mmCIF file of C-alpha atoms in Angstrom:
data_model
loop_
_atom_site.group_PDB
_atom_site.id
_atom_site.type_symbol
_atom_site.label_atom_id
_atom_site.label_comp_id
_atom_site.label_asym_id
_atom_site.label_seq_id
_atom_site.Cartn_x
_atom_site.Cartn_y
_atom_site.Cartn_z
ATOM 1 C CA UNK A 1 -127.408 -121.015 31.208
ATOM 2 C CA UNK A 2 -128.775 -121.792 27.657
ATOM 3 C CA UNK A 3 -127.166 -121.197 24.466
ATOM 4 C CA UNK A 4 -126.819 -118.321 22.376
ATOM 5 C CA UNK A 5 -129.357 -120.057 19.642
ATOM 6 C CA UNK A 6 -132.039 -120.863 22.472
ATOM 7 C CA UNK A 7 -131.985 -117.316 24.063
ATOM 8 C CA UNK A 8 -132.436 -115.669 20.717
ATOM 9 C CA UNK A 9 -135.044 -118.074 20.057
ATOM 10 C CA UNK A 10 -136.910 -117.058 23.092
ATOM 11 C CA UNK A 11 -136.210 -113.435 22.695
ATOM 12 C CA UNK A 12 -137.533 -113.462 19.172
ATOM 13 C CA UNK A 13 -140.778 -114.910 20.580
ATOM 14 C CA UNK A 14 -141.363 -111.978 22.509
ATOM 15 C CA UNK A 15 -140.974 -109.618 19.704
ATOM 16 C CA UNK A 16 -143.368 -109.015 16.589
ATOM 17 C CA UNK A 17 -143.130 -106.227 13.672
ATOM 18 C CA UNK A 18 -144.604 -103.023 14.536
ATOM 19 C CA UNK A 19 -147.378 -101.289 12.993
ATOM 20 C CA UNK A 20 -146.933 -99.361 9.247
ATOM 21 C CA UNK A 21 -147.534 -95.200 8.960
ATOM 22 C CA UNK A 22 -146.998 -93.127 6.320
ATOM 23 C CA UNK A 23 -144.071 -90.605 5.750
ATOM 24 C CA UNK A 24 -143.448 -88.214 3.251
ATOM 25 C CA UNK A 25 -141.033 -89.393 0.145
ATOM 26 C CA UNK A 26 -138.339 -86.574 1.781
ATOM 27 C CA UNK A 27 -138.485 -88.324 5.257
ATOM 28 C CA UNK A 28 -138.304 -91.858 4.268
ATOM 29 C CA UNK A 29 -134.522 -92.607 3.673
ATOM 30 C CA UNK A 30 -133.472 -95.131 6.010
ATOM 31 C CA UNK A 31 -136.862 -96.242 6.880
ATOM 32 C CA UNK A 32 -137.774 -99.610 6.244
ATOM 33 C CA UNK A 33 -140.483 -99.949 3.445
ATOM 34 C CA UNK A 34 -143.537 -102.013 4.900
ATOM 35 C CA UNK A 35 -145.833 -102.581 1.962
ATOM 36 C CA UNK A 36 -145.069 -102.636 -1.906
ATOM 37 C CA UNK A 37 -145.131 -99.690 -3.872
ATOM 38 C CA UNK A 38 -146.078 -99.586 -7.457
ATOM 39 C CA UNK A 39 -145.121 -97.390 -9.850
ATOM 40 C CA UNK A 40 -148.150 -94.679 -11.334
ATOM 41 C CA UNK A 41 -146.270 -93.774 -14.742
ATOM 42 C CA UNK A 42 -144.121 -94.878 -17.198
ATOM 43 C CA UNK A 43 -140.128 -93.976 -17.162
ATOM 44 C CA UNK A 44 -139.681 -92.028 -19.106
ATOM 45 C CA UNK A 45 -143.072 -91.318 -20.114
ATOM 46 C CA UNK A 46 -142.394 -90.789 -24.066
ATOM 47 C CA UNK A 47 -139.540 -92.129 -25.730
ATOM 48 C CA UNK A 48 -136.451 -89.043 -25.081
ATOM 49 C CA UNK A 49 -133.035 -88.584 -26.943
ATOM 50 C CA UNK A 50 -130.652 -89.977 -24.927
ATOM 51 C CA UNK A 51 -127.950 -87.558 -27.199
ATOM 52 C CA UNK A 52 -127.719 -84.411 -28.346
ATOM 53 C CA UNK A 53 -128.056 -84.502 -31.894
ATOM 54 C CA UNK A 54 -130.824 -84.397 -34.819
ATOM 55 C CA UNK A 55 -134.063 -86.646 -35.073
ATOM 56 C CA UNK A 56 -134.777 -88.505 -38.510
ATOM 57 C CA UNK A 57 -136.193 -91.242 -39.941
ATOM 58 C CA UNK A 58 -133.990 -94.168 -39.855
ATOM 59 C CA UNK A 59 -134.287 -95.429 -43.405
ATOM 60 C CA UNK A 60 -132.878 -92.116 -44.457
ATOM 61 C CA UNK A 61 -129.796 -92.360 -42.165
ATOM 62 C CA UNK A 62 -126.767 -92.874 -44.470
ATOM 63 C CA UNK A 63 -123.119 -90.970 -44.972
ATOM 64 C CA UNK A 64 -123.520 -87.872 -46.708
ATOM 65 C CA UNK A 65 -127.291 -87.340 -46.308
ATOM 66 C CA UNK A 66 -128.809 -84.216 -46.583
ATOM 67 C CA UNK A 67 -131.783 -82.895 -44.267
ATOM 68 C CA UNK A 68 -133.582 -79.802 -43.566
ATOM 69 C CA UNK A 69 -133.891 -78.644 -40.105
ATOM 70 C CA UNK A 70 -137.374 -77.954 -39.360
ATOM 71 C CA UNK A 71 -137.522 -77.328 -35.239
ATOM 72 C CA UNK A 72 -135.856 -78.109 -32.555
ATOM 73 C CA UNK A 73 -136.605 -80.298 -29.362
ATOM 74 C CA UNK A 74 -135.583 -79.850 -25.981
ATOM 75 C CA UNK A 75 -136.379 -81.493 -22.612
ATOM 76 C CA UNK A 76 -139.422 -80.174 -21.290
ATOM 77 C CA UNK A 77 -140.260 -78.784 -25.075
ATOM 78 C CA UNK A 78 -141.230 -81.283 -27.421
ATOM 79 C CA UNK A 79 -141.482 -80.430 -31.201
ATOM 80 C CA UNK A 80 -145.507 -80.499 -32.219
ATOM 81 C CA UNK A 81 -144.960 -81.053 -35.471
ATOM 82 C CA UNK A 82 -144.974 -84.468 -37.373
ATOM 83 C CA UNK A 83 -141.608 -84.830 -39.547
ATOM 84 C CA UNK A 84 -141.647 -85.575 -43.191
ATOM 85 C CA UNK A 85 -139.432 -87.003 -45.280
ATOM 86 C CA UNK A 86 -135.807 -85.591 -46.051
ATOM 87 C CA UNK A 87 -136.369 -83.642 -42.680
ATOM 88 C CA UNK A 88 -134.604 -83.768 -39.101
ATOM 89 C CA UNK A 89 -135.305 -81.802 -35.797
ATOM 90 C CA UNK A 90 -132.606 -80.488 -33.575
ATOM 91 C CA UNK A 91 -132.852 -82.253 -30.186
ATOM 92 C CA UNK A 92 -131.129 -82.529 -27.011
ATOM 93 C CA UNK A 93 -130.645 -84.847 -24.369
ATOM 94 C CA UNK A 94 -133.690 -86.012 -22.434
ATOM 95 C CA UNK A 95 -136.357 -84.231 -25.031
ATOM 96 C CA UNK A 96 -139.283 -86.345 -26.539
ATOM 97 C CA UNK A 97 -138.591 -87.912 -29.889
ATOM 98 C CA UNK A 98 -140.650 -85.831 -32.449
ATOM 99 C CA UNK A 99 -143.247 -87.978 -34.254
ATOM 100 C CA UNK A 100 -142.628 -89.531 -37.351
ATOM 101 C CA UNK A 101 -138.446 -89.814 -36.321
ATOM 102 C CA UNK A 102 -136.492 -92.731 -34.680
ATOM 103 C CA UNK A 103 -133.422 -92.562 -34.981
ATOM 104 C CA UNK A 104 -130.619 -89.622 -33.394
ATOM 105 C CA UNK A 105 -127.851 -89.014 -35.101
ATOM 106 C CA UNK A 106 -125.282 -87.369 -32.678
ATOM 107 C CA UNK A 107 -124.039 -83.499 -33.341
ATOM 108 C CA UNK A 108 -120.297 -84.581 -33.601
ATOM 109 C CA UNK A 109 -121.369 -87.001 -36.909
ATOM 110 C CA UNK A 110 -123.391 -83.658 -38.455
ATOM 111 C CA UNK A 111 -122.101 -80.663 -40.313
ATOM 112 C CA UNK A 112 -124.779 -77.890 -40.477
ATOM 113 C CA UNK A 113 -125.020 -74.947 -42.680
ATOM 114 C CA UNK A 114 -127.912 -72.742 -41.787
ATOM 115 C CA UNK A 115 -131.136 -74.982 -42.061
ATOM 116 C CA UNK A 116 -129.138 -77.707 -44.075
ATOM 117 C CA UNK A 117 -127.507 -80.513 -42.622
ATOM 118 C CA UNK A 118 -124.745 -83.369 -43.550
ATOM 119 C CA UNK A 119 -123.825 -86.828 -42.074
ATOM 120 C CA UNK A 120 -120.324 -86.536 -42.808
ATOM 121 C CA UNK A 121 -119.216 -89.092 -40.698
ATOM 122 C CA UNK A 122 -120.381 -92.756 -39.827
ATOM 123 C CA UNK A 123 -123.629 -92.828 -37.645
ATOM 124 C CA UNK A 124 -123.532 -96.275 -36.545
ATOM 125 C CA UNK A 125 -126.599 -98.212 -35.625
ATOM 126 C CA UNK A 126 -127.479 -97.366 -32.305
ATOM 127 C CA UNK A 127 -130.582 -95.105 -32.236
ATOM 128 C CA UNK A 128 -129.947 -93.384 -29.171
ATOM 129 C CA UNK A 129 -133.192 -93.431 -28.399
ATOM 130 C CA UNK A 130 -134.329 -94.534 -24.439
ATOM 131 C CA UNK A 131 -138.101 -96.290 -25.379
ATOM 132 C CA UNK A 132 -140.629 -95.144 -23.212
ATOM 133 C CA UNK A 133 -141.007 -96.975 -20.249
ATOM 134 C CA UNK A 134 -137.765 -98.702 -20.712
ATOM 135 C CA UNK A 135 -136.909 -98.298 -17.201
ATOM 136 C CA UNK A 136 -140.111 -99.106 -15.595
ATOM 137 C CA UNK A 137 -143.821 -99.105 -16.438
ATOM 138 C CA UNK A 138 -147.102 -98.607 -14.670
ATOM 139 C CA UNK A 139 -147.732 -101.266 -12.312
ATOM 140 C CA UNK A 140 -144.132 -101.871 -11.190
ATOM 141 C CA UNK A 141 -143.346 -102.930 -8.371
ATOM 142 C CA UNK A 142 -140.925 -101.859 -5.482
ATOM 143 C CA UNK A 143 -141.047 -104.947 -3.097
ATOM 144 C CA UNK A 144 -141.076 -104.576 0.958
ATOM 145 C CA UNK A 145 -139.706 -105.110 3.154
ATOM 146 C CA UNK A 146 -136.246 -103.520 2.125
ATOM 147 C CA UNK A 147 -134.370 -100.428 4.262
ATOM 148 C CA UNK A 148 -135.011 -97.396 1.843
ATOM 149 C CA UNK A 149 -131.489 -96.277 0.139
ATOM 150 C CA UNK A 150 -130.839 -93.131 -1.935
ATOM 151 C CA UNK A 151 -131.291 -95.065 -4.947
ATOM 152 C CA UNK A 152 -134.804 -96.327 -3.554
ATOM 153 C CA UNK A 153 -135.652 -93.024 -3.110
ATOM 154 C CA UNK A 154 -134.733 -91.505 -6.275
ATOM 155 C CA UNK A 155 -136.728 -94.372 -7.998
ATOM 156 C CA UNK A 156 -139.978 -94.120 -5.799
ATOM 157 C CA UNK A 157 -139.489 -90.197 -6.870
ATOM 158 C CA UNK A 158 -139.774 -91.081 -10.495
ATOM 159 C CA UNK A 159 -142.696 -93.449 -9.866
ATOM 160 C CA UNK A 160 -144.461 -90.557 -8.407
ATOM 161 C CA UNK A 161 -144.613 -91.896 -4.774
ATOM 162 C CA UNK A 162 -144.594 -89.328 -2.549
ATOM 163 C CA UNK A 163 -146.233 -90.956 0.725
ATOM 164 C CA UNK A 164 -144.422 -93.883 1.727
ATOM 165 C CA UNK A 165 -145.238 -96.844 4.023
ATOM 166 C CA UNK A 166 -142.909 -97.539 6.393
ATOM 167 C CA UNK A 167 -142.627 -99.535 9.904
ATOM 168 C CA UNK A 168 -142.920 -97.355 12.728
ATOM 169 C CA UNK A 169 -139.521 -96.753 14.329
ATOM 170 C CA UNK A 170 -138.919 -98.835 17.589
ATOM 171 C CA UNK A 171 -138.886 -96.458 20.510
ATOM 172 C CA UNK A 172 -135.848 -97.802 22.637
ATOM 173 C CA UNK A 173 -135.328 -96.797 26.060
ATOM 174 C CA UNK A 174 -131.791 -96.824 27.534
ATOM 175 C CA UNK A 175 -131.260 -97.413 31.328
ATOM 176 C CA UNK A 176 -127.563 -97.275 32.775
ATOM 177 C CA UNK A 177 -127.351 -98.026 36.270
ATOM 178 C CA UNK A 178 -124.830 -97.966 38.772
ATOM 179 C CA UNK A 179 -123.423 -95.627 41.896
ATOM 180 C CA UNK A 180 -120.377 -95.482 40.232
ATOM 181 C CA UNK A 181 -121.687 -93.949 37.015
ATOM 182 C CA UNK A 182 -121.678 -90.469 35.689
ATOM 183 C CA UNK A 183 -122.691 -88.863 32.550
ATOM 184 C CA UNK A 184 -119.890 -87.680 29.611
ATOM 185 C CA UNK A 185 -119.228 -83.980 30.216
ATOM 186 C CA UNK A 186 -119.641 -84.470 33.767
ATOM 187 C CA UNK A 187 -117.182 -84.577 36.683
ATOM 188 C CA UNK A 188 -116.543 -88.012 38.240
ATOM 189 C CA UNK A 189 -116.020 -88.558 41.967
ATOM 190 C CA UNK A 190 -113.158 -90.479 43.351
ATOM 191 C CA UNK A 191 -114.951 -93.762 42.877
ATOM 192 C CA UNK A 192 -117.221 -93.291 39.631
ATOM 193 C CA UNK A 193 -116.448 -93.805 36.236
ATOM 194 C CA UNK A 194 -118.085 -92.173 32.910
ATOM 195 C CA UNK A 195 -121.199 -94.031 31.343
ATOM 196 C CA UNK A 196 -119.983 -94.956 28.081
ATOM 197 C CA UNK A 197 -122.333 -98.260 27.089
ATOM 198 C CA UNK A 198 -125.101 -96.216 26.563
ATOM 199 C CA UNK A 199 -124.251 -94.113 24.143
ATOM 200 C CA UNK A 200 -122.419 -97.084 22.246
ATOM 201 C CA UNK A 201 -125.956 -98.869 22.236
ATOM 202 C CA UNK A 202 -127.311 -95.495 21.398
ATOM 203 C CA UNK A 203 -125.438 -94.999 18.029
ATOM 204 C CA UNK A 204 -125.725 -99.018 17.451
ATOM 205 C CA UNK A 205 -129.616 -98.692 17.332
ATOM 206 C CA UNK A 206 -130.234 -95.285 15.671
ATOM 207 C CA UNK A 207 -127.845 -96.635 12.966
ATOM 208 C CA UNK A 208 -130.228 -100.058 12.917
ATOM 209 C CA UNK A 209 -133.397 -97.329 12.403
ATOM 210 C CA UNK A 210 -134.811 -97.028 16.130
ATOM 211 C CA UNK A 211 -135.688 -94.223 18.263
ATOM 212 C CA UNK A 212 -133.799 -94.151 21.527
ATOM 213 C CA UNK A 213 -134.375 -92.296 24.473
ATOM 214 C CA UNK A 214 -131.467 -92.170 27.047
ATOM 215 C CA UNK A 215 -133.024 -92.124 30.594
ATOM 216 C CA UNK A 216 -130.936 -90.621 33.768
ATOM 217 C CA UNK A 217 -128.549 -93.022 35.610
ATOM 218 C CA UNK A 218 -130.337 -95.452 37.769
ATOM 219 C CA UNK A 219 -128.568 -95.214 41.532
ATOM 220 C CA UNK A 220 -128.461 -98.645 43.124
ATOM 221 C CA UNK A 221 -131.713 -98.791 45.049
ATOM 222 C CA UNK A 222 -135.033 -99.903 44.527
ATOM 223 C CA UNK A 223 -136.776 -96.473 44.398
ATOM 224 C CA UNK A 224 -134.637 -94.974 41.850
ATOM 225 C CA UNK A 225 -134.957 -98.192 39.411
ATOM 226 C CA UNK A 226 -138.491 -97.903 39.988
ATOM 227 C CA UNK A 227 -138.335 -94.286 38.978
ATOM 228 C CA UNK A 228 -136.296 -95.515 35.878
ATOM 229 C CA UNK A 229 -138.969 -98.221 34.727
ATOM 230 C CA UNK A 230 -141.567 -95.537 34.969
ATOM 231 C CA UNK A 231 -140.042 -93.097 32.857
ATOM 232 C CA UNK A 232 -139.538 -95.923 30.247
ATOM 233 C CA UNK A 233 -143.048 -96.518 29.850
ATOM 234 C CA UNK A 234 -143.985 -96.531 26.234
ATOM 235 C CA UNK A 235 -141.181 -97.848 24.880
ATOM 236 C CA UNK A 236 -141.259 -100.964 22.697
ATOM 237 C CA UNK A 237 -138.034 -101.909 24.114
ATOM 238 C CA UNK A 238 -136.146 -101.384 27.762
ATOM 239 C CA UNK A 239 -132.872 -102.013 28.216
ATOM 240 C CA UNK A 240 -130.835 -101.771 31.221
ATOM 241 C CA UNK A 241 -127.123 -101.999 31.462
ATOM 242 C CA UNK A 242 -125.701 -103.317 34.420
ATOM 243 C CA UNK A 243 -127.253 -104.444 37.667
ATOM 244 C CA UNK A 244 -128.432 -107.898 36.166
ATOM 245 C CA UNK A 245 -126.398 -110.043 37.674
ATOM 246 C CA UNK A 246 -126.773 -111.705 41.586
ATOM 247 C CA UNK A 247 -124.949 -109.599 43.617
ATOM 248 C CA UNK A 248 -126.153 -107.799 46.554
ATOM 249 C CA UNK A 249 -126.323 -104.381 44.458
ATOM 250 C CA UNK A 250 -127.538 -105.905 41.217
ATOM 251 C CA UNK A 251 -131.404 -104.888 41.830
ATOM 252 C CA UNK A 252 -132.445 -105.191 37.802
ATOM 253 C CA UNK A 253 -134.200 -108.397 38.429
ATOM 254 C CA UNK A 254 -136.006 -108.166 41.577
ATOM 255 C CA UNK A 255 -137.369 -104.744 40.533
ATOM 256 C CA UNK A 256 -138.552 -105.881 37.512
ATOM 257 C CA UNK A 257 -139.806 -108.974 38.596
ATOM 258 C CA UNK A 258 -141.823 -107.047 41.186
ATOM 259 C CA UNK A 259 -143.060 -104.920 38.487
ATOM 260 C CA UNK A 260 -144.449 -107.799 36.772
ATOM 261 C CA UNK A 261 -141.920 -108.963 34.220
ATOM 262 C CA UNK A 262 -142.442 -112.195 33.016
ATOM 263 C CA UNK A 263 -138.658 -113.468 32.376
ATOM 264 C CA UNK A 264 -137.739 -115.560 29.961
ATOM 265 C CA UNK A 265 -134.174 -116.559 30.486
ATOM 266 C CA UNK A 266 -131.345 -115.331 32.470
ATOM 267 C CA UNK A 267 -127.614 -116.463 31.761
ATOM 268 C CA UNK A 268 -126.246 -117.478 28.340
ATOM 269 C CA UNK A 269 -123.710 -119.674 27.593
ATOM 270 C CA UNK A 270 -121.601 -116.864 25.977
ATOM 271 C CA UNK A 271 -118.313 -115.126 26.681
ATOM 272 C CA UNK A 272 -118.502 -112.282 26.831
ATOM 273 C CA UNK A 273 -122.451 -111.259 28.171
ATOM 274 C CA UNK A 274 -122.944 -114.470 30.567
ATOM 275 C CA UNK A 275 -125.491 -112.088 32.644
ATOM 276 C CA UNK A 276 -127.974 -111.283 30.098
ATOM 277 C CA UNK A 277 -131.782 -111.334 30.983
ATOM 278 C CA UNK A 278 -134.965 -111.162 28.918
ATOM 279 C CA UNK A 279 -138.745 -111.081 29.471
ATOM 280 C CA UNK A 280 -141.987 -109.059 28.822
ATOM 281 C CA UNK A 281 -142.858 -106.209 30.611
ATOM 282 C CA UNK A 282 -146.202 -104.952 30.368
ATOM 283 C CA UNK A 283 -146.273 -103.876 26.604
ATOM 284 C CA UNK A 284 -142.740 -103.880 26.370
ATOM 285 C CA UNK A 285 -139.597 -106.167 26.301
ATOM 286 C CA UNK A 286 -137.204 -105.651 28.657
ATOM 287 C CA UNK A 287 -133.431 -107.054 27.966
ATOM 288 C CA UNK A 288 -130.964 -106.422 30.698
ATOM 289 C CA UNK A 289 -127.431 -106.177 29.544
ATOM 290 C CA UNK A 290 -124.425 -106.818 31.534
ATOM 291 C CA UNK A 291 -122.259 -103.659 32.790
ATOM 292 C CA UNK A 292 -119.043 -104.451 31.164
ATOM 293 C CA UNK A 293 -118.617 -102.404 28.078
ATOM 294 C CA UNK A 294 -117.192 -104.966 25.706
ATOM 295 C CA UNK A 295 -119.980 -107.346 27.191
ATOM 296 C CA UNK A 296 -122.733 -104.729 26.576
ATOM 297 C CA UNK A 297 -121.644 -104.047 22.675
ATOM 298 C CA UNK A 298 -121.198 -107.372 21.981
ATOM 299 C CA UNK A 299 -124.628 -108.286 23.539
ATOM 300 C CA UNK A 300 -125.928 -105.391 21.153
ATOM 301 C CA UNK A 301 -124.644 -107.032 18.162
ATOM 302 C CA UNK A 302 -125.761 -110.327 19.037
ATOM 303 C CA UNK A 303 -129.377 -109.905 20.466
ATOM 304 C CA UNK A 304 -130.532 -106.555 20.536
ATOM 305 C CA UNK A 305 -129.512 -105.440 16.878
ATOM 306 C CA UNK A 306 -131.572 -108.596 15.480
ATOM 307 C CA UNK A 307 -134.559 -107.349 17.462
ATOM 308 C CA UNK A 308 -134.879 -104.180 16.289
ATOM 309 C CA UNK A 309 -135.136 -105.917 12.773
ATOM 310 C CA UNK A 310 -137.678 -107.879 13.723
ATOM 311 C CA UNK A 311 -139.455 -105.031 15.291
ATOM 312 C CA UNK A 312 -139.017 -103.548 11.500
ATOM 313 C CA UNK A 313 -140.170 -106.275 9.750
ATOM 314 C CA UNK A 314 -137.041 -106.889 7.984
ATOM 315 C CA UNK A 315 -135.771 -110.688 6.889
ATOM 316 C CA UNK A 316 -132.466 -112.163 7.546
ATOM 317 C CA UNK A 317 -132.632 -110.669 11.224
ATOM 318 C CA UNK A 318 -129.654 -112.460 12.173
ATOM 319 C CA UNK A 319 -126.386 -111.765 9.914
ATOM 320 C CA UNK A 320 -124.940 -114.356 7.839
ATOM 321 C CA UNK A 321 -121.618 -115.176 9.461
ATOM 322 C CA UNK A 322 -119.015 -114.857 7.159
ATOM 323 C CA UNK A 323 -114.987 -116.694 7.209
ATOM 324 C CA UNK A 324 -111.622 -115.486 7.573
ATOM 325 C CA UNK A 325 -108.299 -117.319 7.415
ATOM 326 C CA UNK A 326 -106.394 -116.885 10.486
ATOM 327 C CA UNK A 327 -102.939 -115.405 10.588
ATOM 328 C CA UNK A 328 -101.915 -117.189 13.658
ATOM 329 C CA UNK A 329 -102.861 -120.015 16.524
ATOM 330 C CA UNK A 330 -105.577 -119.706 19.077
ATOM 331 C CA UNK A 331 -105.858 -121.690 21.970
ATOM 332 C CA UNK A 332 -108.689 -124.307 22.557
ATOM 333 C CA UNK A 333 -111.968 -122.453 23.787
ATOM 334 C CA UNK A 334 -113.743 -122.793 27.279
ATOM 335 C CA UNK A 335 -117.181 -124.379 27.884
ATOM 336 C CA UNK A 336 -118.820 -121.053 26.142
ATOM 337 C CA UNK A 337 -119.176 -119.819 23.035
ATOM 338 C CA UNK A 338 -116.728 -116.996 22.630
ATOM 339 C CA UNK A 339 -116.683 -113.894 20.699
ATOM 340 C CA UNK A 340 -113.510 -112.442 20.352
ATOM 341 C CA UNK A 341 -112.393 -109.226 18.998
ATOM 342 C CA UNK A 342 -110.511 -109.566 15.968
ATOM 343 C CA UNK A 343 -109.424 -107.565 12.766
ATOM 344 C CA UNK A 344 -110.216 -108.809 9.096
ATOM 345 C CA UNK A 345 -108.377 -107.210 6.235
ATOM 346 C CA UNK A 346 -108.566 -108.889 2.812
ATOM 347 C CA UNK A 347 -109.659 -112.266 4.118
ATOM 348 C CA UNK A 348 -107.016 -112.626 6.742
ATOM 349 C CA UNK A 349 -107.979 -112.650 10.453
ATOM 350 C CA UNK A 350 -105.757 -111.453 13.329
ATOM 351 C CA UNK A 351 -107.427 -112.163 17.110
ATOM 352 C CA UNK A 352 -106.343 -109.537 19.475
ATOM 353 C CA UNK A 353 -104.684 -111.195 22.133
ATOM 354 C CA UNK A 354 -106.035 -109.311 25.395
ATOM 355 C CA UNK A 355 -109.955 -110.186 25.023
ATOM 356 C CA UNK A 356 -110.706 -108.346 28.446
ATOM 357 C CA UNK A 357 -114.488 -107.324 28.559
ATOM 358 C CA UNK A 358 -113.503 -103.866 29.880
ATOM 359 C CA UNK A 359 -111.124 -102.740 27.512
ATOM 360 C CA UNK A 360 -112.968 -100.608 24.604
ATOM 361 C CA UNK A 361 -109.779 -100.039 23.282
ATOM 362 C CA UNK A 362 -109.287 -103.150 21.688
ATOM 363 C CA UNK A 363 -113.346 -103.015 20.496
ATOM 364 C CA UNK A 364 -112.587 -99.819 18.685
ATOM 365 C CA UNK A 365 -109.705 -101.510 17.165
ATOM 366 C CA UNK A 366 -111.653 -104.348 16.051
ATOM 367 C CA UNK A 367 -113.870 -104.940 12.602
ATOM 368 C CA UNK A 368 -114.994 -108.394 13.448
ATOM 369 C CA UNK A 369 -116.033 -110.685 16.335
ATOM 370 C CA UNK A 370 -114.314 -114.065 16.086
ATOM 371 C CA UNK A 371 -116.583 -116.850 17.188
ATOM 372 C CA UNK A 372 -115.270 -119.830 18.931
ATOM 373 C CA UNK A 373 -118.039 -122.436 19.697
ATOM 374 C CA UNK A 374 -117.992 -123.928 23.157
ATOM 375 C CA UNK A 375 -115.153 -126.607 23.947
ATOM 376 C CA UNK A 376 -113.873 -125.620 20.261
ATOM 377 C CA UNK A 377 -110.337 -127.280 19.819
ATOM 378 C CA UNK A 378 -107.163 -125.528 19.487
ATOM 379 C CA UNK A 379 -107.152 -123.872 15.772
ATOM 380 C CA UNK A 380 -104.108 -123.622 13.718
ATOM 381 C CA UNK A 381 -102.429 -120.493 11.584
ATOM 382 C CA UNK A 382 -104.359 -120.919 8.340
ATOM 383 C CA UNK A 383 -107.338 -122.147 9.655
ATOM 384 C CA UNK A 384 -111.111 -120.594 8.552
ATOM 385 C CA UNK A 385 -112.755 -119.092 11.216
ATOM 386 C CA UNK A 386 -116.470 -117.675 11.568
ATOM 387 C CA UNK A 387 -117.195 -114.158 12.516
ATOM 388 C CA UNK A 388 -119.329 -111.395 12.524
ATOM 389 C CA UNK A 389 -118.640 -107.995 10.797
ATOM 390 C CA UNK A 390 -119.160 -105.078 13.462
#
């Protein structure tokens, strides 16, 4: 058995960032920006009013001063002339500031009669003008890599960038294995259960930015597995669920080897998730997960998620662990690194008592995996402990 860190290093050595493709701005949300993008215009492209009011010369602005209104400026409609001494232009938020003016007195500080206005309240010293390019200028760069959030999309739209260079989505093929499995919605036989791991992992991987193909369940025969691997052809990552151990019905390893898999490792010094396998299979990376539901999801967080981030070209592919304060004591850990389902609220951690790897209800109640190093001594109430948010 090898450590989690050693397994991650070997796995990352099988993977590299995928190629770049261009997508329309409207389809770029959630994608990973693969190349820096550069603004093609200033924002705002002109000095603009930040308030509704009257534009005038700043050296004429004083309490009780009077002006003649000579026109109007609105968003999308500039005042076309130069404003002279003693003149003002009615202006609305977002409108270009007329030439000859450099101050906007807000309408609440003005009294108007016909075309004459008087500053009746203290106008203050704020000009109420947004300078041209105050947000960004031509050449301003939005740096890659980054997973594009709504605010990034809005920024690129303002920069007038409509085709976005993103990393191609990794294609992941999920293969559940086992005679005991049926798909949700089907009627299981007396000795069968529902295939749950596939759909939990699909949700996780799609949330990370992958394109996921759920393949038919592979039965416990060599031919069924060979067919499943054939259907997975073309995927960047093939993930099998179950059948990766060494029992009489665990055929994933031998079949994959016969198909040309170059195994990188098998068995991890971790709990849950010990019978994990990985290697190269043609142009794909193969990861064989254990079949227990919690084991599969935990391995998804620890191994699959970083692999997808690496394929997408992201930095910090392994999340920084966080710490919380235990609300109770924990017994000494065994010889394998243990990822324990836990709940963290306001910096306080409660580790669930029952850590059986078949219990999805416990996993559903958890928002953290408390990490106990191999042979970790007993932990006391109030001790700080590392965890991985989930």
